[in-house]
Coordinates of N, CA and C and ligand atoms in Angstrom, one line a residue:
X1 N 109.3 221.8 101.0 CA 108.3 222.5 101.8 C 108.3 224.0 101.6
X2 N 107.2 224.5 101.2 CA 107.1 225.9 100.9 C 106.4 226.6 101.9
X3 N 107.1 227.5 102.6 CA 106.5 228.1 103.8 C 106.6 229.7 103.7
X4 N 105.5 230.3 104.1 CA 105.5 231.8 104.2 C 105.4 232.2 105.7
X5 N 106.2 233.1 106.2 CA 106.1 233.6 107.5 C 105.3 234.9 107.4
X6 N 104.2 235.0 108.1 CA 103.4 236.2 108.1 C 103.4 236.8 109.5
X7 N 103.2 238.1 109.5 CA 103.1 238.8 110.9 C 103.7 240.2 110.7
X8 N 103.4 241.0 111.7 CA 103.8 242.4 111.8 C 105.3 242.5 111.8
X9 N 105.9 243.7 111.5 CA 107.3 243.8 111.6 C 107.7 243.6 113.1
X10 N 108.7 242.8 113.4 CA 109.1 242.6 114.7 C 108.4 241.5 115.4
X11 N 107.5 240.8 114.7 CA 106.7 239.7 115.3 C 107.6 238.4 115.6
X12 N 108.8 238.4 114.9 CA 109.7 237.3 115.1 C 109.8 236.4 113.9
X13 N 109.4 236.9 112.7 CA 109.4 236.1 111.5 C 110.9 235.7 111.1
X14 N 111.8 236.7 111.2 CA 113.2 236.5 110.8 C 113.8 235.4 111.7
X15 N 113.6 235.6 113.0 CA 114.2 234.6 114.0 C 113.7 233.2 113.7
X16 N 112.4 233.1 113.6 CA 111.8 231.7 113.3 C 112.3 231.2 112.0
X17 N 112.3 232.1 110.9 CA 112.6 231.6 109.6 C 114.1 231.1 109.6
X18 N 114.9 231.8 110.3 CA 116.3 231.4 110.3 C 116.5 230.0 111.0
X19 N 115.8 229.8 112.1 CA 115.9 228.5 112.8 C 115.3 227.4 111.9
X20 N 114.1 227.7 111.3 CA 113.5 226.7 110.4 C 114.4 226.3 109.2
X21 N 115.0 227.3 108.7 CA 115.9 227.1 107.5 C 117.0 226.2 107.9
X22 N 117.6 226.4 109.1 CA 118.7 225.5 109.5 C 118.2 224.1 109.8
X23 N 117.0 224.0 110.4 CA 116.4 222.7 110.7 C 116.0 221.9 109.5
X24 N 115.4 222.5 108.5 CA 114.9 221.8 107.4 C 115.9 221.8 106.2
X25 N 117.0 222.6 106.4 CA 118.0 222.8 105.3 C 117.4 223.3 104.0
X26 N 116.6 224.3 104.1 CA 116.0 225.0 102.9 C 116.3 226.5 103.1
X27 N 116.4 227.2 102.0 CA 116.8 228.6 102.2 C 115.8 229.5 102.9
X28 N 116.3 230.5 103.7 CA 115.5 231.5 104.3 C 115.6 232.7 103.4
X29 N 114.5 233.1 102.8 CA 114.6 234.2 101.9 C 113.9 235.4 102.5
X30 N 114.6 236.4 102.8 CA 114.1 237.6 103.4 C 114.2 238.8 102.4
X31 N 113.1 239.3 102.0 CA 113.2 240.4 101.0 C 113.8 241.6 101.7
X32 N 113.5 241.8 103.0 CA 114.2 243.0 103.7 C 115.7 242.8 103.6
X33 N 116.2 241.6 103.9 CA 117.7 241.4 103.9 C 118.2 241.6 102.4
X34 N 117.5 241.2 101.4 CA 117.9 241.4 100.1 C 118.0 242.9 99.7
X35 N 117.0 243.6 100.2 CA 117.0 245.1 99.9 C 118.2 245.7 100.7
X36 N 118.4 245.3 101.9 CA 119.5 245.9 102.7 C 120.8 245.6 102.1
X37 N 121.0 244.4 101.6 CA 122.2 244.0 100.9 C 122.4 244.9 99.7
X38 N 121.4 245.1 98.9 CA 121.4 246.0 97.7 C 121.8 247.4 98.1
X39 N 121.2 247.9 99.2 CA 121.5 249.3 99.7 C 123.0 249.4 100.0
X40 N 123.5 248.3 100.7 CA 124.9 248.3 101.1 C 125.8 248.3 99.9
X41 N 125.4 247.6 98.9 CA 126.3 247.5 97.7 C 125.9 248.6 96.7
X42 N 125.1 249.5 97.1 CA 124.7 250.7 96.2 C 124.3 250.3 94.8
X43 N 123.5 249.3 94.7 CA 123.0 248.9 93.4 C 121.8 249.8 93.0
X44 N 121.4 249.7 91.8 CA 120.2 250.5 91.3 C 119.0 250.1 92.2
X45 N 118.8 248.8 92.4 CA 117.6 248.4 93.2 C 117.7 248.9 94.6
X46 N 118.9 248.9 95.1 CA 119.1 249.4 96.5 C 118.8 250.9 96.6
X47 N 119.2 251.7 95.6 CA 118.9 253.1 95.6 C 117.4 253.3 95.6
X48 N 116.7 252.6 94.7 CA 115.2 252.8 94.6 C 114.6 252.3 95.9
X49 N 115.0 251.2 96.5 CA 114.3 250.6 97.7 C 114.5 251.5 98.9
X50 N 115.7 252.1 99.0 CA 116.0 252.9 100.2 C 115.0 254.0 100.6
X51 N 114.6 254.7 99.5 CA 113.7 255.8 99.7 C 112.4 255.4 100.4
X52 N 111.9 254.2 100.0 CA 110.7 253.7 100.6 C 110.9 253.2 102.0
X53 N 112.0 252.4 102.1 CA 112.3 251.8 103.4 C 112.5 252.8 104.5
X54 N 113.3 253.9 104.2 CA 113.5 254.9 105.2 C 112.2 255.6 105.7
X55 N 111.2 255.6 104.8 CA 109.9 256.2 105.2 C 109.0 255.1 105.9
X56 N 109.4 253.9 106.0 CA 108.6 252.9 106.6 C 107.5 252.4 105.6
X57 N 107.7 252.8 104.3 CA 106.7 252.3 103.3 C 107.2 251.1 102.6
X58 N 106.3 250.4 101.9 CA 106.7 249.2 101.1 C 107.3 249.6 99.8
X59 N 108.3 248.8 99.4 CA 108.9 249.0 98.1 C 107.8 248.5 97.1
X60 N 107.7 249.2 95.9 CA 106.6 248.8 95.0 C 106.7 247.3 94.6
X61 N 105.5 246.8 94.4 CA 105.3 245.4 94.0 C 106.2 244.9 92.8
X62 N 106.2 245.8 91.8 CA 106.9 245.3 90.6 C 108.4 245.1 90.9
X63 N 109.0 245.9 91.8 CA 110.4 245.7 92.1 C 110.6 244.4 92.9
X64 N 109.6 244.2 93.8 CA 109.7 243.1 94.8 C 109.4 241.7 94.2
X65 N 108.4 241.7 93.4 CA 107.9 240.4 92.9 C 109.0 239.7 92.0
X66 N 109.6 240.5 91.1 CA 110.5 240.0 90.1 C 111.7 239.3 90.9
X67 N 112.1 240.0 91.9 CA 113.3 239.6 92.7 C 113.0 238.2 93.3
X68 N 111.8 238.1 93.9 CA 111.4 236.8 94.5 C 111.2 235.7 93.5
X69 N 110.6 236.0 92.4 CA 110.4 235.0 91.4 C 111.7 234.4 90.9
X70 N 112.7 235.3 90.7 CA 114.0 234.9 90.3 C 114.7 234.0 91.4
X71 N 114.5 234.4 92.6 CA 115.2 233.7 93.8 C 114.6 232.3 94.0
X72 N 113.3 232.2 93.9 CA 112.7 230.9 94.2 C 113.0 229.8 93.1
X73 N 113.5 230.3 92.0 CA 113.8 229.3 90.9 C 115.3 228.9 91.0
X74 N 116.0 229.4 91.9 CA 117.4 229.0 92.1 C 117.5 227.6 92.5
X75 N 118.6 226.9 92.2 CA 118.8 225.5 92.5 C 118.6 225.1 94.0
X76 N 119.0 226.0 94.9 CA 118.9 225.7 96.3 C 117.5 225.7 96.8
X77 N 116.5 226.1 96.0 CA 115.1 226.1 96.4 C 114.4 224.9 95.9
X78 N 115.1 223.9 95.4 CA 114.4 222.8 94.8 C 113.6 222.0 95.8
X79 N 114.0 222.0 97.1 CA 113.3 221.3 98.2 C 112.4 222.2 98.9
X80 N 112.3 223.5 98.5 CA 111.4 224.4 99.2 C 112.1 225.6 99.7
X81 N 111.4 226.5 100.5 CA 112.0 227.7 100.9 C 111.1 228.3 102.1
X82 N 111.7 229.2 102.8 CA 111.0 229.9 103.9 C 111.0 231.4 103.5
X83 N 109.8 231.9 103.1 CA 109.8 233.3 102.8 C 109.5 234.1 104.0
X84 N 110.3 235.2 104.2 CA 110.2 236.0 105.4 C 110.0 237.5 104.9
X85 N 108.8 238.0 105.1 CA 108.6 239.4 104.6 C 108.1 239.5 103.2
X86 N 107.8 238.4 102.6 CA 107.1 238.4 101.3 C 106.2 237.2 101.3
X87 N 104.9 237.3 100.8 CA 104.3 238.5 100.3 C 103.9 239.5 101.4
X88 N 103.8 240.7 101.0 CA 103.3 241.8 102.0 C 102.1 242.5 101.5
X89 N 101.7 242.2 100.3 CA 100.4 242.8 99.7 C 99.7 241.7 99.0
X90 N 98.4 241.9 98.8 CA 97.6 240.9 98.0 C 98.2 240.7 96.6
X91 N 98.5 241.8 95.9 CA 99.1 241.5 94.5 C 100.4 240.7 94.6
X92 N 101.2 240.9 95.6 CA 102.4 240.0 95.8 C 102.0 238.6 96.0
X93 N 101.0 238.4 96.8 CA 100.5 237.0 97.1 C 100.0 236.4 95.9
X94 N 99.3 237.1 95.1 CA 98.7 236.6 93.8 C 99.8 236.3 92.8
X95 N 100.8 237.1 92.8 CA 102.0 236.9 91.9 C 102.7 235.6 92.3
X96 N 102.8 235.3 93.6 CA 103.5 234.1 94.0 C 102.6 232.9 93.7
X97 N 101.3 233.0 94.0 CA 100.4 231.9 93.7 C 100.5 231.5 92.2
X98 N 100.5 232.6 91.4 CA 100.5 232.4 89.9 C 101.8 231.7 89.5
X99 N 102.9 232.2 90.0 CA 104.2 231.7 89.6 C 104.3 230.2 90.0
X100 N 103.9 229.8 91.2 CA 104.0 228.5 91.7 C 103.0 227.6 90.9
X101 N 101.9 228.1 90.5 CA 100.9 227.3 89.8 C 101.4 226.9 88.4
X102 N 102.4 227.6 87.9 CA 102.9 227.2 86.6 C 103.5 225.8 86.6
X103 N 104.0 225.4 87.8 CA 104.6 224.1 87.9 C 103.8 223.2 88.9
X104 N 102.5 223.6 89.0 CA 101.6 222.8 89.8 C 101.9 222.8 91.3
X105 N 102.5 223.9 91.7 CA 102.9 224.0 93.1 C 102.1 225.1 93.8
X106 N 102.3 225.1 95.2 CA 101.6 226.2 95.9 C 102.3 226.3 97.3
X107 N 102.0 227.4 97.9 CA 102.5 227.6 99.3 C 101.8 226.6 100.1
X108 N 102.6 225.8 100.9 CA 101.9 224.8 101.7 C 101.6 225.2 103.1
X109 N 102.4 226.0 103.7 CA 102.1 226.5 105.1 C 102.3 228.0 105.2
X110 N 101.4 228.6 105.8 CA 101.6 230.0 106.1 C 101.5 230.1 107.6
X111 N 102.6 230.5 108.2 CA 102.7 230.7 109.7 C 102.5 232.1 110.0
X112 N 101.4 232.4 110.7 CA 101.1 233.8 111.0 C 101.4 234.0 112.5
X113 N 102.4 234.9 112.7 CA 102.8 235.2 114.1 C 102.0 236.3 114.6
X114 N 101.2 236.1 115.6 CA 100.2 237.0 116.1 C 100.8 237.8 117.3
X115 N 100.8 239.1 117.3 CA 101.3 239.8 118.4 C 100.7 241.3 118.4
X116 N 100.5 241.8 119.6 CA 99.8 243.1 119.6 C 100.8 244.3 119.2
X117 N 100.2 245.4 118.8 CA 101.1 246.5 118.4 C 101.9 247.0 119.6
X118 N 101.3 247.0 120.8 CA 102.1 247.5 122.0 C 103.4 246.6 122.2
X119 N 103.2 245.3 122.1 CA 104.3 244.4 122.3 C 105.4 244.6 121.2
X120 N 104.9 244.9 120.0 CA 105.8 245.1 118.8 C 106.7 246.3 119.1
X121 N 106.0 247.4 119.5 CA 106.8 248.7 119.8 C 107.9 248.5 120.8
X122 N 107.5 247.7 121.9 CA 108.5 247.5 122.9 C 109.6 246.6 122.4
X123 N 109.2 245.6 121.7 CA 110.2 244.6 121.2 C 111.2 245.3 120.2
X124 N 110.7 246.2 119.3 CA 111.6 246.8 118.3 C 112.6 247.7 118.9
X125 N 112.3 248.3 120.1 CA 113.3 249.2 120.7 C 114.5 248.5 121.1
X126 N 114.5 247.2 121.3 CA 115.7 246.4 121.8 C 116.3 245.6 120.7
X127 N 115.7 245.7 119.5 CA 116.2 244.8 118.4 C 117.5 245.4 117.8
X128 N 118.5 244.5 117.6 CA 119.7 244.9 117.0 C 120.1 243.8 116.0
X129 N 120.9 244.2 115.0 CA 121.2 243.2 114.0 C 122.6 243.4 113.5
X130 N 123.2 242.3 112.9 CA 124.5 242.4 112.4 C 124.5 242.9 111.0
X131 N 125.1 244.0 110.7 CA 125.1 244.5 109.3 C 125.8 243.6 108.3
X132 N 126.6 242.7 108.8 CA 127.4 241.8 107.9 C 126.6 240.5 107.6
X133 N 126.2 239.8 108.6 CA 125.5 238.5 108.3 C 124.0 238.5 108.6
X134 N 123.5 239.7 109.0 CA 122.0 239.9 109.2 C 121.5 239.2 110.4
X135 N 122.3 238.5 111.2 CA 121.7 237.8 112.4 C 121.0 238.8 113.3
X136 N 119.9 238.4 113.9 CA 119.1 239.3 114.7 C 119.4 239.0 116.2
X137 N 119.5 240.1 117.0 CA 119.8 240.0 118.4 C 118.8 240.9 119.1
X138 N 118.8 240.7 120.5 CA 117.9 241.6 121.3 C 118.6 242.0 122.5
X139 N 118.4 243.2 123.0 CA 119.2 243.6 124.2 C 118.6 243.1 125.4
X140 N 117.3 242.6 125.4 CA 116.6 242.2 126.6 C 116.3 240.7 126.6
X141 N 115.7 240.2 125.4 CA 115.3 238.8 125.4 C 116.5 237.9 125.6
X142 N 116.6 237.1 126.7 CA 117.8 236.3 127.0 C 118.3 235.4 125.8
X143 N 117.4 234.7 125.1 CA 117.8 233.8 124.1 C 118.4 234.5 122.9
X144 N 118.2 235.8 122.8 CA 118.7 236.6 121.6 C 119.9 237.5 122.0
X145 N 120.3 237.5 123.2 CA 121.4 238.4 123.6 C 122.7 237.9 123.1
X146 N 123.6 238.8 122.5 CA 124.9 238.3 122.0 C 125.7 237.9 123.2
X147 N 126.7 237.0 122.9 CA 127.6 236.6 124.0 C 128.4 237.8 124.6
X148 N 128.9 238.7 123.7 CA 129.5 239.9 124.1 C 128.6 241.1 123.7
X149 N 128.3 241.9 124.7 CA 127.3 243.0 124.4 C 127.7 243.8 123.2
X150 N 126.8 244.0 122.3 CA 127.0 244.9 121.1 C 127.8 244.3 120.0
X151 N 128.1 243.0 120.1 CA 129.0 242.4 119.0 C 128.4 241.1 118.5
X152 N 128.4 240.9 117.2 CA 127.9 239.7 116.6 C 128.7 238.4 117.0
X153 N 128.0 237.4 117.4 CA 128.6 236.1 117.8 C 129.3 235.5 116.7
X154 N 128.8 235.6 115.5 CA 129.3 234.9 114.3 C 130.6 235.5 113.7
X155 N 130.6 236.9 113.6 CA 131.7 237.5 112.9 C 132.3 238.7 113.6
X156 N 131.9 239.0 114.9 CA 132.5 240.0 115.6 C 132.2 241.4 115.2
X157 N 131.3 241.6 114.2 CA 130.9 242.9 113.7 C 130.0 243.6 114.8
X158 N 130.2 244.9 114.9 CA 129.4 245.7 115.8 C 127.9 245.7 115.4
X159 N 127.1 245.4 116.4 CA 125.6 245.3 116.1 C 125.1 246.7 115.9
X160 N 124.0 246.8 115.1 CA 123.4 248.2 114.9 C 121.9 248.1 115.1
X161 N 121.3 249.2 115.3 CA 119.8 249.3 115.3 C 119.5 249.7 113.9
X162 N 118.6 249.0 113.3 CA 118.2 249.4 111.9 C 117.5 250.7 111.9
X163 N 117.8 251.6 110.9 CA 117.2 252.9 110.9 C 115.7 252.8 111.0
X164 N 115.1 251.8 110.3 CA 113.6 251.7 110.3 C 113.1 251.1 111.5
X165 N 113.9 250.8 112.5 CA 113.4 250.3 113.8 C 113.3 251.4 114.8
X166 N 113.6 252.7 114.4 CA 113.4 253.8 115.3 C 111.9 254.0 115.5
X167 N 111.5 254.5 116.7 CA 110.1 254.5 117.1 C 109.1 255.1 116.0
X168 N 109.5 256.3 115.5 CA 108.6 257.0 114.5 C 108.3 256.1 113.3
X169 N 109.4 255.4 112.8 CA 109.2 254.6 111.6 C 108.5 253.3 111.9
X170 N 108.7 252.8 113.2 CA 108.0 251.6 113.6 C 106.4 251.8 113.5
X171 N 106.0 253.0 114.0 CA 104.6 253.3 114.0 C 104.1 253.3 112.6
X172 N 104.8 253.9 111.7 CA 104.4 253.9 110.2 C 104.4 252.5 109.7
X173 N 105.4 251.7 110.0 CA 105.4 250.3 109.4 C 104.2 249.5 110.0
X174 N 103.8 249.8 111.2 CA 102.7 249.1 111.7 C 101.4 249.4 111.0
X175 N 101.3 250.7 110.7 CA 100.1 251.2 110.0 C 100.1 250.6 108.6
X176 N 101.2 250.5 108.0 CA 101.3 249.9 106.6 C 101.0 248.4 106.7
X177 N 101.5 247.8 107.8 CA 101.2 246.4 108.0 C 99.6 246.1 108.1
X178 N 99.0 246.9 108.9 CA 97.5 246.7 109.1 C 96.8 246.9 107.8
X179 N 97.2 248.0 107.1 CA 96.5 248.3 105.9 C 96.8 247.4 104.7
X180 N 98.0 247.0 104.5 CA 98.4 246.3 103.3 C 98.7 244.8 103.4
X181 N 99.2 244.5 104.6 CA 99.7 243.1 104.8 C 98.7 242.2 105.5
X182 N 98.0 242.8 106.5 CA 97.1 242.0 107.3 C 96.0 241.3 106.4
X183 N 95.5 241.9 105.3 CA 94.5 241.2 104.5 C 95.0 239.8 104.0
X184 N 96.3 239.6 104.0 CA 96.8 238.3 103.6 C 96.4 237.1 104.5
X185 N 96.1 237.5 105.8 CA 95.6 236.5 106.7 C 94.3 235.8 106.1
X186 N 93.4 236.7 105.6 CA 92.2 236.2 105.0 C 92.4 235.4 103.7
X187 N 93.4 236.0 103.0 CA 93.7 235.4 101.7 C 94.2 233.9 101.8
X188 N 95.1 233.7 102.8 CA 95.6 232.4 103.0 C 94.7 231.5 103.8
X189 N 93.8 232.1 104.6 CA 92.8 231.3 105.3 C 91.9 230.6 104.3
X190 N 91.5 231.4 103.4 CA 90.6 230.9 102.3 C 91.3 229.8 101.6
X191 N 92.6 229.8 101.4 CA 93.3 228.8 100.7 C 93.5 227.5 101.6
X192 N 93.2 227.7 102.9 CA 93.3 226.5 103.8 C 94.7 226.2 104.3
X193 N 95.6 227.2 104.2 CA 97.0 226.9 104.6 C 97.5 227.8 105.7
X194 N 96.5 228.5 106.3 CA 96.9 229.5 107.4 C 97.0 228.8 108.8
X195 N 98.1 229.0 109.5 CA 98.2 228.6 110.9 C 98.7 229.7 111.7
X196 N 97.9 230.1 112.7 CA 98.2 231.2 113.6 C 98.9 230.8 114.9
X197 N 100.0 231.4 115.2 CA 100.7 231.0 116.4 C 101.0 232.3 117.2
X198 N 100.9 232.3 118.5 CA 101.2 233.5 119.2 C 102.6 233.9 119.1
X199 N 102.9 235.1 118.7 CA 104.2 235.6 118.6 C 104.9 236.0 119.9
X200 N 104.2 235.7 121.0 CA 104.7 236.1 122.3 C 105.3 235.0 123.1
X201 N 105.3 233.8 122.5 CA 106.0 232.6 123.1 C 107.5 232.8 123.3
X202 N 108.0 232.1 124.2 CA 109.5 232.0 124.3 C 110.0 231.4 123.0
X203 N 111.2 231.7 122.5 CA 111.6 231.3 121.2 C 111.6 229.8 121.0
X204 N 112.1 229.0 122.0 CA 112.2 227.6 121.8 C 110.8 227.0 121.7
X205 N 109.9 227.5 122.5 CA 108.5 227.0 122.6 C 107.8 227.3 121.2
X206 N 108.1 228.5 120.7 CA 107.4 228.9 119.5 C 108.0 228.0 118.3
X207 N 109.3 227.8 118.3 CA 109.9 226.9 117.3 C 109.2 225.5 117.4
X208 N 109.0 225.0 118.6 CA 108.4 223.7 118.7 C 107.0 223.7 118.2
X209 N 106.2 224.7 118.5 CA 104.8 224.8 118.0 C 104.8 224.8 116.5
X210 N 105.7 225.6 115.9 CA 105.7 225.7 114.4 C 106.1 224.4 113.8
X211 N 107.1 223.7 114.4 CA 107.5 222.4 113.9 C 106.4 221.4 113.9
X212 N 105.6 221.5 115.0 CA 104.5 220.5 115.0 C 103.5 220.7 113.9
X213 N 103.3 222.0 113.5 CA 102.5 222.3 112.3 C 103.1 221.8 111.0
X214 N 104.4 222.0 110.9 CA 105.1 221.6 109.6 C 105.2 220.1 109.4
X215 N 105.3 219.3 110.5 CA 105.5 217.9 110.3 C 104.1 217.1 110.2
X216 N 103.0 217.9 110.4 CA 101.7 217.2 110.3 C 101.5 216.6 109.0
Ligands
LIG301 P1 111.8 243.7 106.9 O1 113.2 243.4 107.1 O2 111.1 242.4 106.3 O3 111.1 244.3 108.0 O4 111.7 244.7 105.7 C1 112.2 246.0 105.8 C2 111.6 247.0 104.8 O5 111.9 246.5 103.5 C3 110.1 247.1 104.8 O6 109.7 248.0 105.7 C4 109.8 247.5 103.4 O7 110.1 248.9 103.1 C5 110.8 246.7 102.6 N1 110.3 245.4 102.2 C6 110.7 244.1 102.6 N2 109.9 243.2 102.0 C7 109.0 243.8 101.2 C8 108.0 243.4 100.4 N3 107.7 242.1 100.3 N4 107.3 244.3 99.7 C9 107.6 245.6 99.8 N5 108.5 246.1 100.6 C10 109.3 245.2 101.3

């Protein structure tokens, strides 16, 4: 099953992708996580990506597409994958379509999580994540609160607020989303694979709604 999660930053793509990945036993591929991992390990890619990420801008397509093309050909993707945060531009979507078409494949489901800018800004202010395992938490949403405040349930690492979740950067990321990523809604609608779900549902409810789409 090849799935793309679409939606503004903070719409809940990562949370849903991680649940779906566990449920269907297919990898959750987050380009944001891959970049952050590279930044942590101070790789060349990480150094290049950081400058864009800190500004709330997108990392250039050529750096991003190659990375995803390599990743989806790994053995663990043989039964499919859940892409979270990719594609984010029309050229990225075209590169993915082209790559999959080489083996007569395509993206089967695009789940578009729909949520207003006001809700996003509010949600991002409480988002926290584990710098070690990337698990996402929230200071307010009950289902996403860690068992012990400020600490990752999985590995005990102190949770952090991502630099790019600070309010000024969130506004920039939203503007970039509307300008460069939102056109993908039309792109995938035209391909007949788009499913829009409200990103404001409670987490379990949203997961059930998405599952109903995927098992159809
Ligand atoms: P995310 O964790 O998906 O919100 O991504 C964090 C940041 O990583 C974004 O604001 C971008 O700077 C960068 N990024 C992640 N995915 C992509 C992508 N597909 N294309 C370009 N930049 C990306």
